[in-house]
């Protein structure tokens, strides 16, 4: 069976044991969200890309698992937050 790019994203997250992601669906990233329910990954809706980055960081620090932030392609605030997470040695993944 051939998988779409969106399915590959969720399959990869599922295989890595990701249970929760933080982000804002909409616009250019919306197609990525469509197959999410097939993989049992819970999505936490945030109001801003920075909120997704901070929530993913907090989740990672508290649980020791990888924090995942997802934003639309123009989510320019996430890359800025990414540098803060790297300097803090937090397990963190950004999907733009």
PDB file of C-alpha atoms in Angstrom, residues 22-88:
ATOM      1  CA  UNK A  22       0.768  20.538  19.886  1.00  0.00           C
ATOM      2  CA  UNK A  23      -0.176  22.830  17.036  1.00  0.00           C
ATOM      3  CA  UNK A  24      -2.559  24.809  14.896  1.00  0.00           C
ATOM      4  CA  UNK A  25      -4.268  23.073  11.971  1.00  0.00           C
ATOM      5  CA  UNK A  26      -5.158  25.178   8.968  1.00  0.00           C
ATOM      6  CA  UNK A  27      -3.912  26.566   5.712  1.00  0.00           C
ATOM      7  CA  UNK A  28      -1.015  24.767   4.082  1.00  0.00           C
ATOM      8  CA  UNK A  29      -0.634  22.248   6.941  1.00  0.00           C
ATOM      9  CA  UNK A  30      -4.279  21.102   6.971  1.00  0.00           C
ATOM     10  CA  UNK A  31      -3.701  18.149   4.630  1.00  0.00           C
ATOM     11  CA  UNK A  32      -1.164  16.798   7.138  1.00  0.00           C
ATOM     12  CA  UNK A  33      -3.836  16.578   9.828  1.00  0.00           C
ATOM     13  CA  UNK A  34      -6.351  14.507   7.832  1.00  0.00           C
ATOM     14  CA  UNK A  35      -4.941  11.013   8.600  1.00  0.00           C
ATOM     15  CA  UNK A  36      -4.057  11.817  12.263  1.00  0.00           C
ATOM     16  CA  UNK A  37      -6.927   9.858  13.808  1.00  0.00           C
ATOM     17  CA  UNK A  38      -5.776   6.658  12.081  1.00  0.00           C
ATOM     18  CA  UNK A  39      -2.599   6.671  14.194  1.00  0.00           C
ATOM     19  CA  UNK A  40      -3.962   7.390  17.679  1.00  0.00           C
ATOM     20  CA  UNK A  41      -1.966  10.579  18.231  1.00  0.00           C
ATOM     21  CA  UNK A  42      -3.723  13.180  20.392  1.00  0.00           C
ATOM     22  CA  UNK A  43      -3.606  16.775  19.142  1.00  0.00           C
ATOM     23  CA  UNK A  44      -3.658  19.720  21.549  1.00  0.00           C
ATOM     24  CA  UNK A  45      -4.928  22.883  19.866  1.00  0.00           C
ATOM     25  CA  UNK A  46      -3.000  26.024  20.778  1.00  0.00           C
ATOM     26  CA  UNK A  47      -3.641  29.655  19.876  1.00  0.00           C
ATOM     27  CA  UNK A  48      -0.197  30.557  18.558  1.00  0.00           C
ATOM     28  CA  UNK A  49       2.874  28.807  17.149  1.00  0.00           C
ATOM     29  CA  UNK A  50       4.935  29.940  20.123  1.00  0.00           C
ATOM     30  CA  UNK A  51       2.329  28.329  22.382  1.00  0.00           C
ATOM     31  CA  UNK A  52       2.875  25.044  20.527  1.00  0.00           C
ATOM     32  CA  UNK A  53       6.635  25.338  20.973  1.00  0.00           C
ATOM     33  CA  UNK A  54       6.356  26.111  24.686  1.00  0.00           C
ATOM     34  CA  UNK A  55       3.788  23.357  25.260  1.00  0.00           C
ATOM     35  CA  UNK A  56       5.951  20.799  23.447  1.00  0.00           C
ATOM     36  CA  UNK A  57       8.948  21.920  25.485  1.00  0.00           C
ATOM     37  CA  UNK A  58       7.049  21.650  28.774  1.00  0.00           C
ATOM     38  CA  UNK A  59       5.651  18.243  27.809  1.00  0.00           C
ATOM     39  CA  UNK A  60       9.137  16.975  26.994  1.00  0.00           C
ATOM     40  CA  UNK A  61      10.639  18.286  30.223  1.00  0.00           C
ATOM     41  CA  UNK A  62       7.902  16.796  32.397  1.00  0.00           C
ATOM     42  CA  UNK A  63       7.485  13.421  30.676  1.00  0.00           C
ATOM     43  CA  UNK A  64      10.968  12.833  29.249  1.00  0.00           C
ATOM     44  CA  UNK A  65       9.328  12.042  25.906  1.00  0.00           C
ATOM     45  CA  UNK A  66       9.787  13.971  22.669  1.00  0.00           C
ATOM     46  CA  UNK A  67       7.709  17.136  22.489  1.00  0.00           C
ATOM     47  CA  UNK A  68       6.199  17.706  19.045  1.00  0.00           C
ATOM     48  CA  UNK A  69       5.053  21.068  17.689  1.00  0.00           C
ATOM     49  CA  UNK A  70       3.264  21.325  14.348  1.00  0.00           C
ATOM     50  CA  UNK A  71       2.488  24.608  12.585  1.00  0.00           C
ATOM     51  CA  UNK A  72       1.516  25.903   9.196  1.00  0.00           C
ATOM     52  CA  UNK A  73       4.304  26.410   6.699  1.00  0.00           C
ATOM     53  CA  UNK A  74       4.501  30.132   7.480  1.00  0.00           C
ATOM     54  CA  UNK A  75       4.929  29.416  11.203  1.00  0.00           C
ATOM     55  CA  UNK A  76       7.946  31.682  11.558  1.00  0.00           C
ATOM     56  CA  UNK A  77       7.711  31.705  15.354  1.00  0.00           C
ATOM     57  CA  UNK A  78       8.525  28.008  15.736  1.00  0.00           C
ATOM     58  CA  UNK A  79      12.098  28.134  14.392  1.00  0.00           C
ATOM     59  CA  UNK A  80      12.926  30.906  16.861  1.00  0.00           C
ATOM     60  CA  UNK A  81      11.611  28.769  19.698  1.00  0.00           C
ATOM     61  CA  UNK A  82      13.538  25.770  18.398  1.00  0.00           C
ATOM     62  CA  UNK A  83      16.867  27.396  19.238  1.00  0.00           C
ATOM     63  CA  UNK A  84      15.726  27.911  22.814  1.00  0.00           C
ATOM     64  CA  UNK A  85      14.778  24.229  23.096  1.00  0.00           C
ATOM     65  CA  UNK A  86      18.118  23.061  21.671  1.00  0.00           C
ATOM     66  CA  UNK A  87      20.043  25.176  24.139  1.00  0.00           C
ATOM     67  CA  UNK A  88      17.973  23.656  26.950  1.00  0.00           C
TER      68      UNK A  88
END
